[in-house]
mmCIF file of C-alpha atoms in Angstrom:
data_model
loop_
_atom_site.group_PDB
_atom_site.id
_atom_site.type_symbol
_atom_site.label_atom_id
_atom_site.label_comp_id
_atom_site.label_asym_id
_atom_site.label_seq_id
_atom_site.Cartn_x
_atom_site.Cartn_y
_atom_site.Cartn_z
ATOM 1 C CA MET I 1 124.849 55.134 187.016
ATOM 2 C CA LYS I 2 127.575 55.000 189.211
ATOM 3 C CA ILE I 3 129.858 52.025 188.821
ATOM 4 C CA THR I 4 132.282 50.987 191.577
ATOM 5 C CA GLN I 5 135.413 49.351 190.674
ATOM 6 C CA ASN I 6 136.461 49.158 194.329
ATOM 7 C CA CYS I 7 136.258 45.110 195.319
ATOM 8 C CA ALA I 8 135.571 45.962 198.739
ATOM 9 C CA GLY I 9 132.622 48.283 198.702
ATOM 10 C CA SER I 10 131.003 46.808 195.634
ATOM 11 C CA ALA I 11 129.692 43.975 197.081
ATOM 12 C CA SER I 12 126.214 44.522 197.740
ATOM 13 C CA TYR I 13 125.042 41.217 196.338
ATOM 14 C CA LEU I 14 126.168 39.769 199.291
ATOM 15 C CA GLU I 15 123.044 41.280 201.445
ATOM 16 C CA GLY I 16 120.399 42.134 198.811
ATOM 17 C CA ASP I 17 120.615 42.924 194.472
ATOM 18 C CA LEU I 18 122.580 44.983 192.279
ATOM 19 C CA PRO I 19 122.441 48.611 191.923
ATOM 20 C CA PHE I 20 120.364 49.229 188.456
ATOM 21 C CA VAL I 21 123.203 48.426 185.409
ATOM 22 C CA LEU I 22 121.692 50.138 182.412
ATOM 23 C CA SER I 23 120.541 48.634 178.671
ATOM 24 C CA SER I 24 120.475 50.213 175.479
ATOM 25 C CA HIS I 25 116.798 49.591 175.799
ATOM 26 C CA SER I 26 116.783 51.001 179.040
ATOM 27 C CA VAL I 27 119.187 53.881 178.231
ATOM 28 C CA ARG I 28 116.168 54.718 175.482
ATOM 29 C CA ILE I 29 113.024 54.772 177.466
ATOM 30 C CA LEU I 30 114.719 56.519 180.447
ATOM 31 C CA LYS I 31 115.132 58.977 177.937
ATOM 32 C CA VAL I 32 111.836 59.044 176.004
ATOM 33 C CA LEU I 33 110.604 59.637 179.862
ATOM 34 C CA SER I 34 113.076 62.473 180.109
ATOM 35 C CA GLN I 35 111.956 63.764 177.116
ATOM 36 C CA LEU I 36 107.740 63.590 177.929
ATOM 37 C CA ARG I 37 108.151 64.752 181.775
ATOM 38 C CA ALA I 38 110.041 67.872 179.720
ATOM 39 C CA GLY I 39 108.328 68.790 176.678
ATOM 40 C CA GLU I 40 104.744 67.478 176.982
ATOM 41 C CA TYR I 41 103.778 68.565 180.333
ATOM 42 C CA ARG I 42 100.206 71.222 179.432
ATOM 43 C CA ARG I 43 99.565 70.496 175.813
ATOM 44 C CA SER I 44 96.165 69.449 175.152
ATOM 45 C CA ARG I 45 96.459 65.806 174.657
ATOM 46 C CA PRO I 46 100.327 65.305 175.649
ATOM 47 C CA VAL I 47 101.902 61.643 174.233
ATOM 48 C CA CYS I 48 102.034 58.431 176.880
ATOM 49 C CA LEU I 49 103.891 55.832 177.290
ATOM 50 C CA HIS I 50 103.179 52.250 177.462
ATOM 51 C CA ILE I 51 106.091 49.965 178.702
ATOM 52 C CA ALA I 52 105.323 46.488 177.840
ATOM 53 C CA ALA I 53 107.686 43.327 178.888
ATOM 54 C CA ALA I 54 107.359 39.857 180.192
ATOM 55 C CA ALA I 55 107.065 39.736 184.066
ATOM 56 C CA GLY I 56 110.487 39.853 185.196
ATOM 57 C CA SER I 57 111.787 41.784 182.893
ATOM 58 C CA GLY I 58 113.195 44.903 185.038
ATOM 59 C CA LYS I 59 110.242 47.235 184.675
ATOM 60 C CA SER I 60 109.523 48.613 188.311
ATOM 61 C CA ARG I 61 113.939 48.063 188.488
ATOM 62 C CA LEU I 62 113.419 50.776 185.699
ATOM 63 C CA LEU I 63 110.956 52.824 187.008
ATOM 64 C CA ASN I 64 112.332 52.816 190.516
ATOM 65 C CA HIS I 65 115.763 53.968 189.146
ATOM 66 C CA TYR I 66 114.208 56.652 187.142
ATOM 67 C CA MET I 67 112.544 58.280 190.178
ATOM 68 C CA SER I 68 115.870 57.832 191.850
ATOM 69 C CA GLN I 69 117.042 60.135 188.968
ATOM 70 C CA VAL I 70 114.030 62.763 189.174
ATOM 71 C CA SER I 71 114.933 65.394 192.287
ATOM 72 C CA ALA I 72 111.445 66.040 194.635
ATOM 73 C CA ASP I 73 111.848 69.744 195.879
ATOM 74 C CA ARG I 74 110.067 70.341 199.402
ATOM 75 C CA GLU I 75 108.246 73.589 200.477
ATOM 76 C CA THR I 76 109.603 74.501 203.594
ATOM 77 C CA SER I 77 105.934 74.281 204.706
ATOM 78 C CA GLY I 78 106.062 70.702 204.036
ATOM 79 C CA SER I 79 104.103 70.999 200.835
ATOM 80 C CA ARG I 80 105.851 68.614 197.997
ATOM 81 C CA TYR I 81 105.755 69.480 194.758
ATOM 82 C CA ARG I 82 106.747 66.673 192.329
ATOM 83 C CA GLU I 83 107.598 67.046 188.377
ATOM 84 C CA ALA I 84 106.585 62.874 188.589
ATOM 85 C CA ILE I 85 105.161 60.251 190.726
ATOM 86 C CA LEU I 86 105.439 56.476 191.227
ATOM 87 C CA ILE I 87 102.595 54.008 192.263
ATOM 88 C CA GLU I 88 101.690 50.867 192.243
ATOM 89 C CA ALA I 89 98.039 49.455 190.658
ATOM 90 C CA PRO I 90 96.229 47.447 192.723
ATOM 91 C CA TYR I 91 96.432 44.195 192.905
ATOM 92 C CA ASP I 92 92.313 44.118 192.692
ATOM 93 C CA GLY I 93 92.508 46.928 189.958
ATOM 94 C CA ASN I 94 90.481 49.048 192.417
ATOM 95 C CA CYS I 95 90.108 52.864 191.100
ATOM 96 C CA MET I 96 89.551 54.002 194.284
ATOM 97 C CA LYS I 97 92.803 52.489 196.042
ATOM 98 C CA MET I 98 94.624 53.300 192.726
ATOM 99 C CA CYS I 99 93.129 57.598 193.784
ATOM 100 C CA ARG I 100 94.456 57.351 197.027
ATOM 101 C CA SER I 101 97.951 56.071 196.383
ATOM 102 C CA ILE I 102 98.176 58.940 193.987
ATOM 103 C CA ILE I 103 96.436 61.441 196.432
ATOM 104 C CA ASN I 104 99.201 59.741 199.213
ATOM 105 C CA SER I 105 102.332 60.152 196.941
ATOM 106 C CA CYS I 106 101.565 64.027 196.288
ATOM 107 C CA LEU I 107 99.706 64.868 199.925
ATOM 108 C CA PRO I 108 100.172 61.744 202.926
ATOM 109 C CA GLY I 109 97.480 61.472 204.398
ATOM 110 C CA PHE I 110 95.110 63.746 202.551
ATOM 111 C CA PRO I 111 91.621 63.056 203.529
ATOM 112 C CA ILE I 112 89.414 62.327 200.374
ATOM 113 C CA ARG I 113 86.223 64.498 200.566
ATOM 114 C CA LYS I 114 83.381 62.127 200.426
ATOM 115 C CA THR I 115 81.152 65.473 198.513
ATOM 116 C CA GLN I 116 83.233 65.288 195.793
ATOM 117 C CA ASN I 117 84.074 62.987 192.620
ATOM 118 C CA ILE I 118 87.343 60.853 193.415
ATOM 119 C CA HIS I 119 88.459 61.773 189.617
ATOM 120 C CA GLU I 120 87.846 65.629 190.406
ATOM 121 C CA GLN I 121 90.095 65.438 193.657
ATOM 122 C CA VAL I 122 92.704 63.619 191.681
ATOM 123 C CA ALA I 123 92.804 66.146 189.145
ATOM 124 C CA ASP I 124 92.890 68.721 191.923
ATOM 125 C CA VAL I 125 95.492 67.540 193.820
ATOM 126 C CA LEU I 126 98.148 66.281 191.083
ATOM 127 C CA GLN I 127 97.773 70.178 190.226
ATOM 128 C CA ALA I 128 98.432 71.277 193.104
ATOM 129 C CA SER I 129 101.302 69.593 193.843
ATOM 130 C CA GLY I 130 102.937 70.418 189.783
ATOM 131 C CA VAL I 131 103.052 67.349 188.751
ATOM 132 C CA LYS I 132 103.790 66.656 185.496
ATOM 133 C CA GLN I 133 104.413 62.644 184.862
ATOM 134 C CA LEU I 134 102.284 60.082 185.991
ATOM 135 C CA LEU I 135 103.898 56.339 186.481
ATOM 136 C CA ILE I 136 101.818 53.505 187.091
ATOM 137 C CA ASP I 137 103.741 50.285 187.767
ATOM 138 C CA GLU I 138 101.636 46.483 187.222
ATOM 139 C CA ALA I 139 99.352 48.354 185.363
ATOM 140 C CA GLY I 140 98.302 45.253 184.296
ATOM 141 C CA HIS I 141 96.404 44.945 187.909
ATOM 142 C CA ILE I 142 93.281 46.613 186.165
ATOM 143 C CA LEU I 143 92.113 43.929 184.512
ATOM 144 C CA ASN I 144 91.227 42.431 188.096
ATOM 145 C CA ALA I 145 88.436 44.788 188.492
ATOM 146 C CA GLY I 146 86.101 43.748 186.185
ATOM 147 C CA LYS I 147 85.053 45.190 182.844
ATOM 148 C CA SER I 148 83.332 48.308 184.800
ATOM 149 C CA GLY I 149 85.919 48.287 187.095
ATOM 150 C CA GLN I 150 88.342 48.293 184.382
ATOM 151 C CA GLN I 151 86.233 50.940 182.094
ATOM 152 C CA TYR I 152 86.091 53.342 185.212
ATOM 153 C CA THR I 153 89.800 53.257 186.292
ATOM 154 C CA LEU I 154 90.908 54.178 181.813
ATOM 155 C CA ALA I 155 88.581 56.884 182.484
ATOM 156 C CA LEU I 156 90.567 58.172 185.510
ATOM 157 C CA ILE I 157 93.650 57.981 183.293
ATOM 158 C CA LYS I 158 91.997 59.737 180.650
ATOM 159 C CA SER I 159 91.097 62.449 183.112
ATOM 160 C CA ILE I 160 94.799 62.949 183.880
ATOM 161 C CA CYS I 161 95.963 62.556 180.513
ATOM 162 C CA ASN I 162 93.519 65.584 180.024
ATOM 163 C CA LEU I 163 95.215 67.724 182.685
ATOM 164 C CA GLY I 164 98.623 68.251 180.463
ATOM 165 C CA ILE I 165 100.162 64.987 182.375
ATOM 166 C CA THR I 166 101.838 62.576 180.512
ATOM 167 C CA VAL I 167 100.915 58.693 181.808
ATOM 168 C CA CYS I 168 103.633 56.085 182.007
ATOM 169 C CA ILE I 169 102.460 52.200 182.448
ATOM 170 C CA ALA I 170 105.023 49.526 182.689
ATOM 171 C CA THR I 171 102.428 46.273 181.637
ATOM 172 C CA THR I 172 102.706 43.030 181.329
ATOM 173 C CA LYS I 173 101.698 42.185 177.031
ATOM 174 C CA ASN I 174 97.929 41.250 178.406
ATOM 175 C CA MET I 175 97.876 45.316 178.678
ATOM 176 C CA VAL I 176 98.770 45.316 174.718
ATOM 177 C CA ASN I 177 94.503 44.727 173.382
ATOM 178 C CA VAL I 178 93.273 46.615 176.099
ATOM 179 C CA LEU I 179 94.666 49.933 175.282
ATOM 180 C CA ALA I 180 94.303 49.127 170.759
ATOM 181 C CA ALA I 181 90.719 48.652 171.823
ATOM 182 C CA ASP I 182 90.017 51.970 172.925
ATOM 183 C CA GLU I 183 90.537 54.417 170.379
ATOM 184 C CA GLN I 184 92.298 57.574 172.590
ATOM 185 C CA LEU I 185 93.681 55.593 174.842
ATOM 186 C CA ALA I 186 94.810 53.523 171.873
ATOM 187 C CA SER I 187 96.466 57.376 170.189
ATOM 188 C CA ARG I 188 98.403 58.431 173.343
ATOM 189 C CA PHE I 189 100.073 55.916 174.363
ATOM 190 C CA LYS I 190 103.199 54.831 172.324
ATOM 191 C CA LYS I 191 104.189 51.516 173.366
ATOM 192 C CA VAL I 192 108.270 50.216 173.699
ATOM 193 C CA GLU I 193 109.680 46.768 175.114
ATOM 194 C CA LEU I 194 112.043 45.449 177.473
ATOM 195 C CA PRO I 195 113.439 42.509 175.609
ATOM 196 C CA VAL I 196 114.072 38.841 176.205
ATOM 197 C CA TRP I 197 117.407 38.792 175.856
ATOM 198 C CA SER I 198 118.924 36.420 173.098
ATOM 199 C CA GLU I 199 122.611 36.167 172.037
ATOM 200 C CA SER I 200 123.240 39.847 171.092
ATOM 201 C CA ASN I 201 126.028 42.337 171.643
ATOM 202 C CA ASP I 202 123.543 44.352 173.552
ATOM 203 C CA PHE I 203 123.152 41.226 175.750
ATOM 204 C CA ARG I 204 127.210 41.480 176.029
ATOM 205 C CA GLN I 205 127.237 44.920 176.949
ATOM 206 C CA PHE I 206 124.489 44.266 179.866
ATOM 207 C CA LEU I 207 126.200 41.176 181.516
ATOM 208 C CA ALA I 208 129.469 43.327 181.248
ATOM 209 C CA GLY I 209 128.088 46.228 183.411
ATOM 210 C CA ILE I 210 126.390 43.468 186.054
ATOM 211 C CA GLU I 211 130.273 42.205 185.939
ATOM 212 C CA LEU I 212 131.964 45.986 186.653
ATOM 213 C CA GLU I 213 128.871 46.059 189.826
ATOM 214 C CA LEU I 214 129.704 42.488 191.175
ATOM 215 C CA GLY I 215 133.467 44.112 191.833
ATOM 216 C CA LEU I 216 135.388 40.307 191.925
ATOM 217 C CA PRO I 217 138.814 40.769 191.948
ATOM 218 C CA GLU I 218 139.592 39.082 188.690
ATOM 219 C CA PRO I 219 137.588 38.788 185.578
ATOM 220 C CA SER I 220 134.840 36.681 185.054
ATOM 221 C CA HIS I 221 134.162 37.299 181.353
ATOM 222 C CA LEU I 222 130.126 37.025 181.554
ATOM 223 C CA ASP I 223 130.157 38.587 178.115
ATOM 224 C CA SER I 224 132.061 35.858 176.392
ATOM 225 C CA LYS I 225 130.616 33.969 174.406
ATOM 226 C CA VAL I 226 130.869 30.291 176.007
ATOM 227 C CA VAL I 227 128.860 32.182 179.335
ATOM 228 C CA VAL I 228 126.350 33.980 176.760
ATOM 229 C CA ARG I 229 125.822 30.349 175.119
ATOM 230 C CA TRP I 230 125.249 29.072 178.610
ATOM 231 C CA LEU I 231 123.017 31.487 179.679
ATOM 232 C CA THR I 232 120.743 31.239 176.603
ATOM 233 C CA THR I 233 120.713 27.603 176.642
ATOM 234 C CA HIS I 234 119.622 27.316 180.529
ATOM 235 C CA ASP I 235 116.709 30.478 179.494
ATOM 236 C CA CYS I 236 118.409 33.431 181.995
ATOM 237 C CA CYS I 237 116.888 35.424 179.394
ATOM 238 C CA ILE I 238 114.950 37.157 181.588
ATOM 239 C CA THR I 239 116.599 39.893 183.554
ATOM 240 C CA PHE I 240 115.116 38.782 187.042
ATOM 241 C CA ARG I 241 116.596 34.674 186.148
ATOM 242 C CA LEU I 242 119.532 36.315 184.547
ATOM 243 C CA LEU I 243 120.665 38.505 187.985
ATOM 244 C CA GLU I 244 119.321 35.815 190.479
ATOM 245 C CA VAL I 245 121.807 32.942 188.645
ATOM 246 C CA VAL I 246 124.468 34.979 188.092
ATOM 247 C CA LEU I 247 124.345 36.897 191.873
ATOM 248 C CA GLY I 248 123.900 32.886 193.198
ATOM 249 C CA ALA I 249 126.952 31.863 192.069
ATOM 250 C CA ALA I 250 128.540 35.419 192.726
ATOM 251 C CA ARG I 251 127.593 34.711 196.359
ATOM 252 C CA LEU I 252 129.054 30.820 195.892
ATOM 253 C CA ALA I 253 132.272 32.477 194.635
ATOM 254 C CA HIS I 254 133.140 34.875 198.065
ATOM 255 C CA GLN I 255 132.116 31.797 200.724
ATOM 256 C CA ARG I 256 134.690 29.606 198.856
ATOM 257 C CA GLY I 257 137.087 32.987 197.924
ATOM 258 C CA GLU I 258 137.129 32.409 194.287
ATOM 259 C CA ARG I 259 138.304 35.629 192.991
ATOM 260 C CA HIS I 260 136.087 35.092 189.865
ATOM 261 C CA LEU I 261 132.812 33.643 188.328
ATOM 262 C CA THR I 262 133.103 30.222 186.217
ATOM 263 C CA ILE I 263 130.932 28.417 184.410
ATOM 264 C CA GLU I 264 131.211 25.262 186.975
ATOM 265 C CA LEU I 265 129.654 27.851 189.711
ATOM 266 C CA LEU I 266 127.146 28.932 187.365
ATOM 267 C CA GLU I 267 126.147 25.117 187.035
ATOM 268 C CA GLU I 268 126.353 24.347 190.609
ATOM 269 C CA PHE I 269 124.363 26.794 191.675
ATOM 270 C CA TRP I 270 121.386 25.872 188.720
ATOM 271 C CA LYS I 271 121.747 22.938 189.799
ATOM 272 C CA SER I 272 120.766 22.971 193.779
ATOM 273 C CA GLY I 273 117.216 23.518 192.405
ATOM 274 C CA PHE I 274 117.087 26.918 191.627
ATOM 275 C CA GLY I 275 116.412 25.643 187.833
ATOM 276 C CA MET I 276 113.580 23.114 188.724
ATOM 277 C CA GLU I 277 112.223 25.771 191.146
ATOM 278 C CA GLU I 278 111.652 28.386 188.468
ATOM 279 C CA LYS I 279 110.450 25.726 186.076
ATOM 280 C CA GLY I 280 108.105 24.711 188.924
ATOM 281 C CA LEU I 281 106.935 28.349 188.755
ATOM 282 C CA GLU I 282 106.475 28.364 185.030
ATOM 283 C CA ASN I 283 104.312 25.574 185.158
#
């Protein structure tokens, strides 16, 4: 990951999100994903990965960062050869829509043949495109399809695994029991978790990485005991909420010409209504 030291060129937070910031947990998961892609392809029972975490823990950012590191070669004919593809499960959990997403990731606009089973078509396209790894974000949406729809999608995942393609699903923890109840899937998927942050060295290192990406003129010491305890006391222990608060305070600092973040700026942003809105959403 490139860390920008120059203040003038590192203010991406003013218009959007920060670049992906590594943590010890995300590094471990990225390494596992790379190892599975390289080592499990074409095995009869490839090891698969289940990333389980609370909503807002950074699962999507992690998968998108991983995909940005995986090169996608393109043949001169225009067809794609992709070692890994990333899709998002449809909110209604519809298996046909998921199949369409998989096919589009390999061959955009490729028509679905009504005369052939859709699972077989997905298998044909994946193999023709050389896909070694399928990543499914928001895979917990599978549960919204009802019992029969859920079983149909789980059968699709099994059929893809049987091709020797390793699958990674990212979900909240509601999928843990579903996988555990299916003997075949339970034996194939290895579960890893992204944490809810607490006062620890890992959290301090993550905050130090965020501070580097902010690129403010003077040190803010986000990894100090005072700031860490303020964040944990205000329930900023989920990555999404943590980034919202820190970025909101950083924008205030920029608007006022402040050279670093302070507890006062964090407090001001929190009291501006953010904290109340967040609690309202949870309730």
